[in-house]
PDB file of C-alpha atoms in Angstrom:
ATOM      1  CA  UNK A 274      65.728  64.437  75.071  1.00 79.00           C
ATOM      2  CA  UNK A 275      64.016  61.491  73.416  1.00 89.00           C
ATOM      3  CA  UNK A 276      66.006  58.756  71.693  1.00 90.00           C
ATOM      4  CA  UNK A 277      64.789  59.964  68.303  1.00 91.00           C
ATOM      5  CA  UNK A 278      65.952  63.497  69.031  1.00 91.00           C
ATOM      6  CA  UNK A 279      69.335  62.207  70.152  1.00 93.00           C
ATOM      7  CA  UNK A 280      69.674  60.008  67.089  1.00 94.00           C
ATOM      8  CA  UNK A 281      68.797  62.950  64.858  1.00 94.00           C
ATOM      9  CA  UNK A 282      71.559  64.960  66.447  1.00 96.00           C
ATOM     10  CA  UNK A 283      74.263  62.469  65.449  1.00 96.00           C
ATOM     11  CA  UNK A 284      75.077  63.970  61.999  1.00 97.00           C
ATOM     12  CA  UNK A 285      75.173  67.426  63.619  1.00 97.00           C
ATOM     13  CA  UNK A 286      77.585  66.109  66.245  1.00 96.00           C
ATOM     14  CA  UNK A 287      79.844  64.615  63.565  1.00 95.00           C
ATOM     15  CA  UNK A 288      79.914  67.941  61.713  1.00 96.00           C
ATOM     16  CA  UNK A 289      80.748  69.746  64.958  1.00 95.00           C
ATOM     17  CA  UNK A 290      77.520  71.759  64.939  1.00 97.00           C
ATOM     18  CA  UNK A 291      75.985  70.914  68.310  1.00 96.00           C
ATOM     19  CA  UNK A 292      76.182  73.358  71.173  1.00 94.00           C
ATOM     20  CA  UNK A 293      77.795  72.244  74.431  1.00 92.00           C
ATOM     21  CA  UNK A 294      74.641  71.112  76.197  1.00 95.00           C
ATOM     22  CA  UNK A 295      73.421  69.046  73.262  1.00 95.00           C
ATOM     23  CA  UNK A 296      76.883  67.579  72.753  1.00 94.00           C
ATOM     24  CA  UNK A 297      77.056  66.515  76.384  1.00 95.00           C
ATOM     25  CA  UNK A 298      73.560  64.989  76.196  1.00 95.00           C
ATOM     26  CA  UNK A 299      74.514  62.878  73.202  1.00 95.00           C
ATOM     27  CA  UNK A 300      77.822  61.837  74.755  1.00 94.00           C
ATOM     28  CA  UNK A 301      76.024  60.750  77.937  1.00 94.00           C
ATOM     29  CA  UNK A 302      73.555  58.773  75.833  1.00 94.00           C
ATOM     30  CA  UNK A 303      76.397  57.076  73.948  1.00 92.00           C
ATOM     31  CA  UNK A 304      78.096  56.211  77.237  1.00 91.00           C
ATOM     32  CA  UNK A 305      74.847  54.592  78.326  1.00 92.00           C
ATOM     33  CA  UNK A 306      75.499  52.019  75.589  1.00 90.00           C
ATOM     34  CA  UNK A 307      73.064  52.859  72.780  1.00 91.00           C
ATOM     35  CA  UNK A 308      74.302  50.595  69.974  1.00 93.00           C
ATOM     36  CA  UNK A 309      72.310  52.210  67.145  1.00 94.00           C
ATOM     37  CA  UNK A 310      73.493  55.729  67.950  1.00 94.00           C
ATOM     38  CA  UNK A 311      77.051  54.469  68.408  1.00 91.00           C
ATOM     39  CA  UNK A 312      76.950  52.796  65.014  1.00 91.00           C
ATOM     40  CA  UNK A 313      75.449  55.882  63.350  1.00 93.00           C
ATOM     41  CA  UNK A 314      78.099  58.089  64.941  1.00 91.00           C
ATOM     42  CA  UNK A 315      80.921  55.842  63.768  1.00 88.00           C
ATOM     43  CA  UNK A 316      79.549  56.074  60.198  1.00 89.00           C
ATOM     44  CA  UNK A 317      79.134  59.833  60.256  1.00 93.00           C
ATOM     45  CA  UNK A 318      82.500  60.478  61.922  1.00 90.00           C
ATOM     46  CA  UNK A 319      84.294  58.378  59.344  1.00 88.00           C
ATOM     47  CA  UNK A 320      82.623  60.441  56.619  1.00 92.00           C
ATOM     48  CA  UNK A 321      83.387  63.748  58.419  1.00 94.00           C
ATOM     49  CA  UNK A 322      87.046  62.721  58.632  1.00 92.00           C
ATOM     50  CA  UNK A 323      87.202  62.512  54.833  1.00 92.00           C
ATOM     51  CA  UNK A 324      86.108  66.124  54.293  1.00 95.00           C
ATOM     52  CA  UNK A 325      89.615  67.649  54.401  1.00 94.00           C
ATOM     53  CA  UNK A 326      90.474  65.500  51.375  1.00 92.00           C
ATOM     54  CA  UNK A 327      88.287  67.858  49.351  1.00 92.00           C
ATOM     55  CA  UNK A 328      90.736  70.679  50.039  1.00 93.00           C
ATOM     56  CA  UNK A 329      93.730  71.447  47.861  1.00 90.00           C
ATOM     57  CA  UNK A 330      96.634  69.723  49.639  1.00 89.00           C
ATOM     58  CA  UNK A 331      99.295  71.853  51.306  1.00 90.00           C
ATOM     59  CA  UNK A 332     102.597  70.228  52.196  1.00 89.00           C
ATOM     60  CA  UNK A 333     103.889  70.982  55.689  1.00 91.00           C
ATOM     61  CA  UNK A 334     107.303  72.646  56.013  1.00 89.00           C
ATOM     62  CA  UNK A 335     110.235  70.178  56.080  1.00 84.00           C
ATOM     63  CA  UNK A 336     111.324  71.601  59.425  1.00 82.00           C
ATOM     64  CA  UNK A 337     108.195  70.128  61.031  1.00 81.00           C
ATOM     65  CA  UNK A 338     109.277  66.553  60.423  1.00 76.00           C
ATOM     66  CA  UNK A 339     112.730  67.014  61.899  1.00 74.00           C
ATOM     67  CA  UNK A 340     111.283  68.940  64.829  1.00 73.00           C
ATOM     68  CA  UNK A 341     108.814  66.134  65.594  1.00 71.00           C
ATOM     69  CA  UNK A 342     111.471  63.485  65.250  1.00 70.00           C
ATOM     70  CA  UNK A 343     113.722  65.352  67.652  1.00 71.00           C
ATOM     71  CA  UNK A 344     111.018  65.874  70.237  1.00 69.00           C
ATOM     72  CA  UNK A 345     109.847  62.264  70.279  1.00 68.00           C
ATOM     73  CA  UNK A 346     113.413  60.992  70.310  1.00 67.00           C
ATOM     74  CA  UNK A 347     114.258  63.114  73.290  1.00 68.00           C
ATOM     75  CA  UNK A 348     111.140  61.928  75.090  1.00 64.00           C
ATOM     76  CA  UNK A 349     112.069  58.306  74.374  1.00 65.00           C
ATOM     77  CA  UNK A 350     115.669  58.790  75.472  1.00 65.00           C
ATOM     78  CA  UNK A 351     114.647  60.458  78.715  1.00 62.00           C
ATOM     79  CA  UNK A 352     112.098  57.801  79.662  1.00 58.00           C
TER      80      UNK A 352
ATOM     81  CA  UNK B  98     112.172  58.895  48.445  1.00 41.00           C
ATOM     82  CA  UNK B  99     109.897  56.161  49.752  1.00 41.00           C
ATOM     83  CA  UNK B 100     107.595  54.304  47.445  1.00 43.00           C
ATOM     84  CA  UNK B 101     104.347  56.196  46.953  1.00 41.00           C
ATOM     85  CA  UNK B 102     102.300  53.207  48.141  1.00 43.00           C
ATOM     86  CA  UNK B 103     103.779  53.698  51.580  1.00 47.00           C
ATOM     87  CA  UNK B 104     102.126  57.121  51.857  1.00 56.00           C
ATOM     88  CA  UNK B 105      98.447  56.381  51.254  1.00 64.00           C
ATOM     89  CA  UNK B 106      96.700  58.636  53.742  1.00 68.00           C
ATOM     90  CA  UNK B 107      93.443  56.785  53.306  1.00 66.00           C
ATOM     91  CA  UNK B 108      94.978  53.397  54.111  1.00 72.00           C
ATOM     92  CA  UNK B 109      96.830  53.842  57.367  1.00 80.00           C
ATOM     93  CA  UNK B 110      97.089  50.426  58.971  1.00 80.00           C
ATOM     94  CA  UNK B 111      95.958  50.327  62.613  1.00 82.00           C
ATOM     95  CA  UNK B 112      98.984  48.080  63.232  1.00 84.00           C
ATOM     96  CA  UNK B 113     101.159  51.115  62.547  1.00 85.00           C
ATOM     97  CA  UNK B 114      99.595  52.826  65.541  1.00 85.00           C
ATOM     98  CA  UNK B 115     100.159  49.657  67.566  1.00 86.00           C
ATOM     99  CA  UNK B 116     103.863  49.960  66.789  1.00 88.00           C
ATOM    100  CA  UNK B 117     103.863  53.629  67.790  1.00 86.00           C
ATOM    101  CA  UNK B 118     102.291  52.600  71.115  1.00 84.00           C
ATOM    102  CA  UNK B 119     105.418  50.496  71.718  1.00 86.00           C
ATOM    103  CA  UNK B 120     107.652  53.517  71.129  1.00 85.00           C
ATOM    104  CA  UNK B 121     108.715  52.583  67.593  1.00 87.00           C
ATOM    105  CA  UNK B 122     110.283  55.770  66.153  1.00 88.00           C
ATOM    106  CA  UNK B 123     110.294  54.388  62.610  1.00 89.00           C
ATOM    107  CA  UNK B 124     106.563  53.663  62.802  1.00 90.00           C
ATOM    108  CA  UNK B 125     105.997  57.193  64.056  1.00 90.00           C
ATOM    109  CA  UNK B 126     107.937  58.581  61.083  1.00 88.00           C
ATOM    110  CA  UNK B 127     105.803  56.472  58.728  1.00 88.00           C
ATOM    111  CA  UNK B 128     102.662  57.730  60.433  1.00 90.00           C
ATOM    112  CA  UNK B 129     103.899  61.266  59.887  1.00 90.00           C
ATOM    113  CA  UNK B 130     104.570  60.568  56.191  1.00 88.00           C
ATOM    114  CA  UNK B 131     101.109  59.086  55.791  1.00 87.00           C
ATOM    115  CA  UNK B 132      99.200  61.823  57.514  1.00 91.00           C
ATOM    116  CA  UNK B 133     101.073  65.133  57.691  1.00 92.00           C
ATOM    117  CA  UNK B 134      99.930  66.644  54.389  1.00 91.00           C
ATOM    118  CA  UNK B 135      96.264  66.011  55.147  1.00 93.00           C
ATOM    119  CA  UNK B 136      96.534  67.256  58.729  1.00 95.00           C
ATOM    120  CA  UNK B 137      98.521  70.338  57.738  1.00 95.00           C
ATOM    121  CA  UNK B 138      95.977  71.116  54.998  1.00 95.00           C
ATOM    122  CA  UNK B 139      93.208  70.848  57.552  1.00 96.00           C
ATOM    123  CA  UNK B 140      95.037  73.027  60.082  1.00 97.00           C
ATOM    124  CA  UNK B 141      95.753  75.696  57.451  1.00 96.00           C
ATOM    125  CA  UNK B 142      92.105  75.680  56.370  1.00 96.00           C
ATOM    126  CA  UNK B 143      90.899  76.196  59.929  1.00 97.00           C
ATOM    127  CA  UNK B 144      93.565  78.623  61.124  1.00 96.00           C
ATOM    128  CA  UNK B 145      94.232  80.389  57.814  1.00 94.00           C
ATOM    129  CA  UNK B 146      97.893  80.678  58.658  1.00 91.00           C
ATOM    130  CA  UNK B 147     100.790  78.369  57.752  1.00 93.00           C
ATOM    131  CA  UNK B 148     103.003  79.237  60.723  1.00 93.00           C
ATOM    132  CA  UNK B 149     100.246  78.648  63.251  1.00 94.00           C
ATOM    133  CA  UNK B 150      99.267  75.447  61.472  1.00 95.00           C
ATOM    134  CA  UNK B 151     102.818  74.146  61.708  1.00 94.00           C
ATOM    135  CA  UNK B 152     102.924  75.036  65.405  1.00 94.00           C
ATOM    136  CA  UNK B 153      99.611  73.246  65.962  1.00 95.00           C
ATOM    137  CA  UNK B 154     100.855  70.136  64.205  1.00 95.00           C
ATOM    138  CA  UNK B 155     103.918  70.011  66.421  1.00 93.00           C
ATOM    139  CA  UNK B 156     101.579  69.822  69.383  1.00 93.00           C
ATOM    140  CA  UNK B 157      99.259  67.324  67.671  1.00 94.00           C
ATOM    141  CA  UNK B 158     102.046  64.879  66.801  1.00 93.00           C
ATOM    142  CA  UNK B 159     103.478  65.180  70.274  1.00 91.00           C
ATOM    143  CA  UNK B 160     100.032  64.368  71.665  1.00 91.00           C
ATOM    144  CA  UNK B 161      99.759  61.450  69.288  1.00 90.00           C
ATOM    145  CA  UNK B 162     103.114  60.127  70.467  1.00 88.00           C
ATOM    146  CA  UNK B 163     102.115  60.432  74.115  1.00 87.00           C
ATOM    147  CA  UNK B 164      98.461  59.320  73.855  1.00 85.00           C
ATOM    148  CA  UNK B 165      98.390  56.878  70.968  1.00 84.00           C
ATOM    149  CA  UNK B 166      97.477  54.068  73.363  1.00 82.00           C
ATOM    150  CA  UNK B 167      94.070  55.729  73.668  1.00 82.00           C
ATOM    151  CA  UNK B 168      93.295  55.042  70.011  1.00 81.00           C
ATOM    152  CA  UNK B 169      90.468  52.513  69.847  1.00 78.00           C
ATOM    153  CA  UNK B 170      90.142  50.763  66.498  1.00 74.00           C
ATOM    154  CA  UNK B 171      86.510  50.000  67.333  1.00 73.00           C
ATOM    155  CA  UNK B 172      85.679  53.699  67.202  1.00 70.00           C
ATOM    156  CA  UNK B 173      87.020  54.476  63.750  1.00 76.00           C
ATOM    157  CA  UNK B 174      89.941  54.389  61.349  1.00 83.00           C
ATOM    158  CA  UNK B 175      93.370  55.793  62.262  1.00 88.00           C
ATOM    159  CA  UNK B 176      93.018  58.714  59.894  1.00 87.00           C
ATOM    160  CA  UNK B 177      89.579  59.533  61.379  1.00 87.00           C
ATOM    161  CA  UNK B 178      91.219  59.654  64.813  1.00 89.00           C
ATOM    162  CA  UNK B 179      94.035  61.904  63.609  1.00 93.00           C
ATOM    163  CA  UNK B 180      91.716  64.233  61.707  1.00 94.00           C
ATOM    164  CA  UNK B 181      89.347  64.495  64.657  1.00 91.00           C
ATOM    165  CA  UNK B 182      92.216  65.277  67.041  1.00 93.00           C
ATOM    166  CA  UNK B 183      93.712  67.891  64.718  1.00 96.00           C
ATOM    167  CA  UNK B 184      90.361  69.531  64.043  1.00 96.00           C
ATOM    168  CA  UNK B 185      89.532  69.650  67.725  1.00 94.00           C
ATOM    169  CA  UNK B 186      92.861  71.274  68.638  1.00 96.00           C
ATOM    170  CA  UNK B 187      92.648  73.737  65.740  1.00 97.00           C
ATOM    171  CA  UNK B 188      89.123  74.789  66.656  1.00 95.00           C
ATOM    172  CA  UNK B 189      90.219  75.243  70.311  1.00 94.00           C
ATOM    173  CA  UNK B 190      92.971  77.507  69.052  1.00 94.00           C
ATOM    174  CA  UNK B 191      90.561  79.386  66.798  1.00 90.00           C
ATOM    175  CA  UNK B 192      88.204  79.985  69.750  1.00 88.00           C
ATOM    176  CA  UNK B 193      91.028  81.126  71.975  1.00 89.00           C
ATOM    177  CA  UNK B 194      92.137  83.480  69.248  1.00 84.00           C
ATOM    178  CA  UNK B 195      88.571  84.809  68.822  1.00 79.00           C
ATOM    179  CA  UNK B 196      88.298  85.447  72.563  1.00 79.00           C
ATOM    180  CA  UNK B 197      91.382  87.645  72.250  1.00 77.00           C
ATOM    181  CA  UNK B 198      89.690  89.565  69.443  1.00 72.00           C
ATOM    182  CA  UNK B 199      91.914  88.221  66.644  1.00 64.00           C
ATOM    183  CA  UNK B 200      90.281  88.452  63.229  1.00 57.00           C
ATOM    184  CA  UNK B 201      90.448  85.168  61.375  1.00 49.00           C
ATOM    185  CA  UNK B 202      91.831  85.371  57.871  1.00 50.00           C
ATOM    186  CA  UNK B 203      89.864  82.531  56.354  1.00 48.00           C
ATOM    187  CA  UNK B 204      86.339  83.827  56.342  1.00 42.00           C
ATOM    188  CA  UNK B 205      83.629  82.175  54.304  1.00 39.00           C
ATOM    189  CA  UNK B 206      83.221  85.413  52.404  1.00 37.00           C
ATOM    190  CA  UNK B 207      86.755  84.939  51.090  1.00 37.00           C
ATOM    191  CA  UNK B 208      85.481  82.007  49.064  1.00 38.00           C
ATOM    192  CA  UNK B 209      86.490  79.088  51.237  1.00 40.00           C
ATOM    193  CA  UNK B 210      83.005  77.517  51.056  1.00 37.00           C
ATOM    194  CA  UNK B 211      83.962  76.216  47.669  1.00 37.00           C
ATOM    195  CA  UNK B 212      87.592  75.538  48.454  1.00 42.00           C
ATOM    196  CA  UNK B 213      87.348  72.125  46.886  1.00 42.00           C
ATOM    197  CA  UNK B 214      90.422  70.476  45.497  1.00 43.00           C
ATOM    198  CA  UNK B 215      91.156  70.706  41.823  1.00 41.00           C
ATOM    199  CA  UNK B 216      90.909  67.134  40.811  1.00 40.00           C
ATOM    200  CA  UNK B 217      94.253  66.932  39.069  1.00 42.00           C
ATOM    201  CA  UNK B 218      97.029  64.598  40.167  1.00 42.00           C
ATOM    202  CA  UNK B 219      99.476  65.632  42.864  1.00 44.00           C
ATOM    203  CA  UNK B 220     103.029  64.309  43.034  1.00 41.00           C
ATOM    204  CA  UNK B 221     102.541  63.752  46.748  1.00 47.00           C
ATOM    205  CA  UNK B 222      99.608  61.401  46.535  1.00 65.00           C
ATOM    206  CA  UNK B 223      99.089  57.736  45.823  1.00 75.00           C
ATOM    207  CA  UNK B 224      96.521  56.608  43.338  1.00 77.00           C
ATOM    208  CA  UNK B 225      94.308  55.488  46.215  1.00 76.00           C
ATOM    209  CA  UNK B 226      94.417  58.959  47.746  1.00 78.00           C
ATOM    210  CA  UNK B 227      93.771  60.613  44.399  1.00 83.00           C
ATOM    211  CA  UNK B 228      90.714  58.455  43.803  1.00 85.00           C
ATOM    212  CA  UNK B 229      89.444  59.232  47.260  1.00 87.00           C
ATOM    213  CA  UNK B 230      90.088  62.958  46.807  1.00 88.00           C
ATOM    214  CA  UNK B 231      88.114  62.923  43.592  1.00 91.00           C
ATOM    215  CA  UNK B 232      85.243  61.099  45.265  1.00 92.00           C
ATOM    216  CA  UNK B 233      85.158  63.421  48.294  1.00 93.00           C
ATOM    217  CA  UNK B 234      85.499  66.521  46.118  1.00 94.00           C
ATOM    218  CA  UNK B 235      82.655  65.380  43.900  1.00 95.00           C
ATOM    219  CA  UNK B 236      80.463  64.489  46.893  1.00 96.00           C
ATOM    220  CA  UNK B 237      81.013  67.895  48.535  1.00 96.00           C
ATOM    221  CA  UNK B 238      80.609  69.772  45.240  1.00 95.00           C
ATOM    222  CA  UNK B 239      77.399  67.822  44.620  1.00 95.00           C
ATOM    223  CA  UNK B 240      75.732  69.250  47.710  1.00 97.00           C
ATOM    224  CA  UNK B 241      73.519  72.325  47.362  1.00 97.00           C
ATOM    225  CA  UNK B 242      75.594  75.394  48.238  1.00 97.00           C
ATOM    226  CA  UNK B 243      73.481  76.119  51.334  1.00 97.00           C
ATOM    227  CA  UNK B 244      74.176  72.651  52.763  1.00 98.00           C
ATOM    228  CA  UNK B 245      77.858  72.894  51.884  1.00 97.00           C
ATOM    229  CA  UNK B 246      78.107  76.292  53.531  1.00 97.00           C
ATOM    230  CA  UNK B 247      76.383  75.183  56.756  1.00 98.00           C
ATOM    231  CA  UNK B 248      78.563  72.080  57.089  1.00 98.00           C
ATOM    232  CA  UNK B 249      81.746  74.061  56.411  1.00 97.00           C
ATOM    233  CA  UNK B 250      80.881  76.706  58.983  1.00 97.00           C
ATOM    234  CA  UNK B 251      80.490  73.984  61.587  1.00 97.00           C
ATOM    235  CA  UNK B 252      83.377  71.809  60.510  1.00 97.00           C
ATOM    236  CA  UNK B 253      86.060  74.383  59.682  1.00 97.00           C
ATOM    237  CA  UNK B 254      85.017  77.333  61.811  1.00 95.00           C
ATOM    238  CA  UNK B 255      83.695  75.454  64.818  1.00 94.00           C
ATOM    239  CA  UNK B 256      80.346  77.262  64.832  1.00 96.00           C
ATOM    240  CA  UNK B 257      77.324  75.647  66.474  1.00 97.00           C
ATOM    241  CA  UNK B 258      74.020  75.467  64.578  1.00 97.00           C
ATOM    242  CA  UNK B 259      72.770  78.437  66.636  1.00 97.00           C
ATOM    243  CA  UNK B 260      75.826  80.498  65.671  1.00 97.00           C
ATOM    244  CA  UNK B 261      75.454  79.486  62.028  1.00 98.00           C
ATOM    245  CA  UNK B 262      71.795  80.461  62.038  1.00 98.00           C
ATOM    246  CA  UNK B 263      72.771  83.842  63.440  1.00 97.00           C
ATOM    247  CA  UNK B 264      75.656  84.275  61.000  1.00 96.00           C
ATOM    248  CA  UNK B 265      73.468  83.435  57.995  1.00 97.00           C
ATOM    249  CA  UNK B 266      70.350  85.091  59.347  1.00 97.00           C
ATOM    250  CA  UNK B 267      68.399  81.867  58.820  1.00 97.00           C
ATOM    251  CA  UNK B 268      65.948  80.009  61.098  1.00 98.00           C
ATOM    252  CA  UNK B 269      67.663  77.497  63.377  1.00 97.00           C
ATOM    253  CA  UNK B 270      65.501  74.642  62.065  1.00 97.00           C
ATOM    254  CA  UNK B 271      66.575  75.423  58.514  1.00 98.00           C
ATOM    255  CA  UNK B 272      70.242  75.310  59.463  1.00 98.00           C
ATOM    256  CA  UNK B 273      69.811  72.004  61.303  1.00 97.00           C
ATOM    257  CA  UNK B 274      68.035  70.502  58.346  1.00 97.00           C
ATOM    258  CA  UNK B 275      70.691  71.667  55.935  1.00 98.00           C
ATOM    259  CA  UNK B 276      73.449  70.078  57.992  1.00 98.00           C
ATOM    260  CA  UNK B 277      71.530  66.823  58.536  1.00 97.00           C
ATOM    261  CA  UNK B 278      70.615  66.495  54.855  1.00 97.00           C
ATOM    262  CA  UNK B 279      74.113  67.384  53.724  1.00 98.00           C
ATOM    263  CA  UNK B 280      75.803  64.916  56.070  1.00 97.00           C
ATOM    264  CA  UNK B 281      73.313  62.244  55.090  1.00 96.00           C
ATOM    265  CA  UNK B 282      74.046  62.775  51.383  1.00 96.00           C
ATOM    266  CA  UNK B 283      77.796  62.676  52.017  1.00 96.00           C
ATOM    267  CA  UNK B 284      77.371  59.439  53.929  1.00 95.00           C
ATOM    268  CA  UNK B 285      75.400  57.906  51.079  1.00 93.00           C
ATOM    269  CA  UNK B 286      77.982  59.054  48.522  1.00 92.00           C
ATOM    270  CA  UNK B 287      81.060  58.085  50.506  1.00 90.00           C
ATOM    271  CA  UNK B 288      80.071  55.152  52.684  1.00 81.00           C
ATOM    272  CA  UNK B 289      82.362  52.711  50.875  1.00 74.00           C
ATOM    273  CA  UNK B 290      85.293  55.082  51.402  1.00 69.00           C
ATOM    274  CA  UNK B 291      84.493  55.861  55.013  1.00 59.00           C
ATOM    275  CA  UNK B 292      84.692  52.192  55.835  1.00 58.00           C
ATOM    276  CA  UNK B 293      87.779  51.687  53.688  1.00 51.00           C
ATOM    277  CA  UNK B 294      90.229  51.578  56.515  1.00 43.00           C
ATOM    278  CA  UNK B 295      88.307  48.893  58.287  1.00 40.00           C
ATOM    279  CA  UNK B 296      88.229  46.611  55.309  1.00 30.00           C
ATOM    280  CA  UNK B 297      91.942  46.160  54.971  1.00 27.00           C
TER     281      UNK B 297
END
């Protein structure tokens, strides 16, 4: 894939819309150190991460917090 | 009850994660307070099921506790990292469920493409979060329905552009263009918010 094609795939990657082969191609390109694609991806991923804020919020059950606290505490105590 | 300012989802300080790396239980509890409503909302949207979403979040927070040292501030904000992790694990679960023939309950046909927040205040949110919610809701609602639908099918249902094209019976190029244009518009509308966490 050309650099332009890879760069064009960045917003699709951030949305989660690439298929496996394309995703791997872009990831390999990013690992090669392309600064412009890395910067574009950071921008698009930060935007994609905001999308759930457009949903009506749903509070998690109270039991989840105590469960998490208990699990991490037991992991800490046993380490 | 803690002060609301301590719960701004959009303003999680990377230093909080640095404290979690050191095994600070209190910091982990604060991280939970900051992020759990957003992550649970996301998990429910993807999985369409509260019980399964709660189960998923147990695994996600355990993974955060164990792997928080892998968080790299240079690659994005803390909330972006948490959302990406939760989304990835939820989509994995959705695919595993699909491979077992389970019918998802949150289909696009059920109206979720426009499941945008009402923009009224919530007792669980800070002013900063409310402002951000309004901005994101307006940006998403401002997209043409076709772009919104394509992005949501990828983002919340984990479909590739090829699968979306097949689902919508549209040419692949059209679907790719819709997603690219939609994401680009969202970036233009929300850039100041996307970078918010880095400006603290």
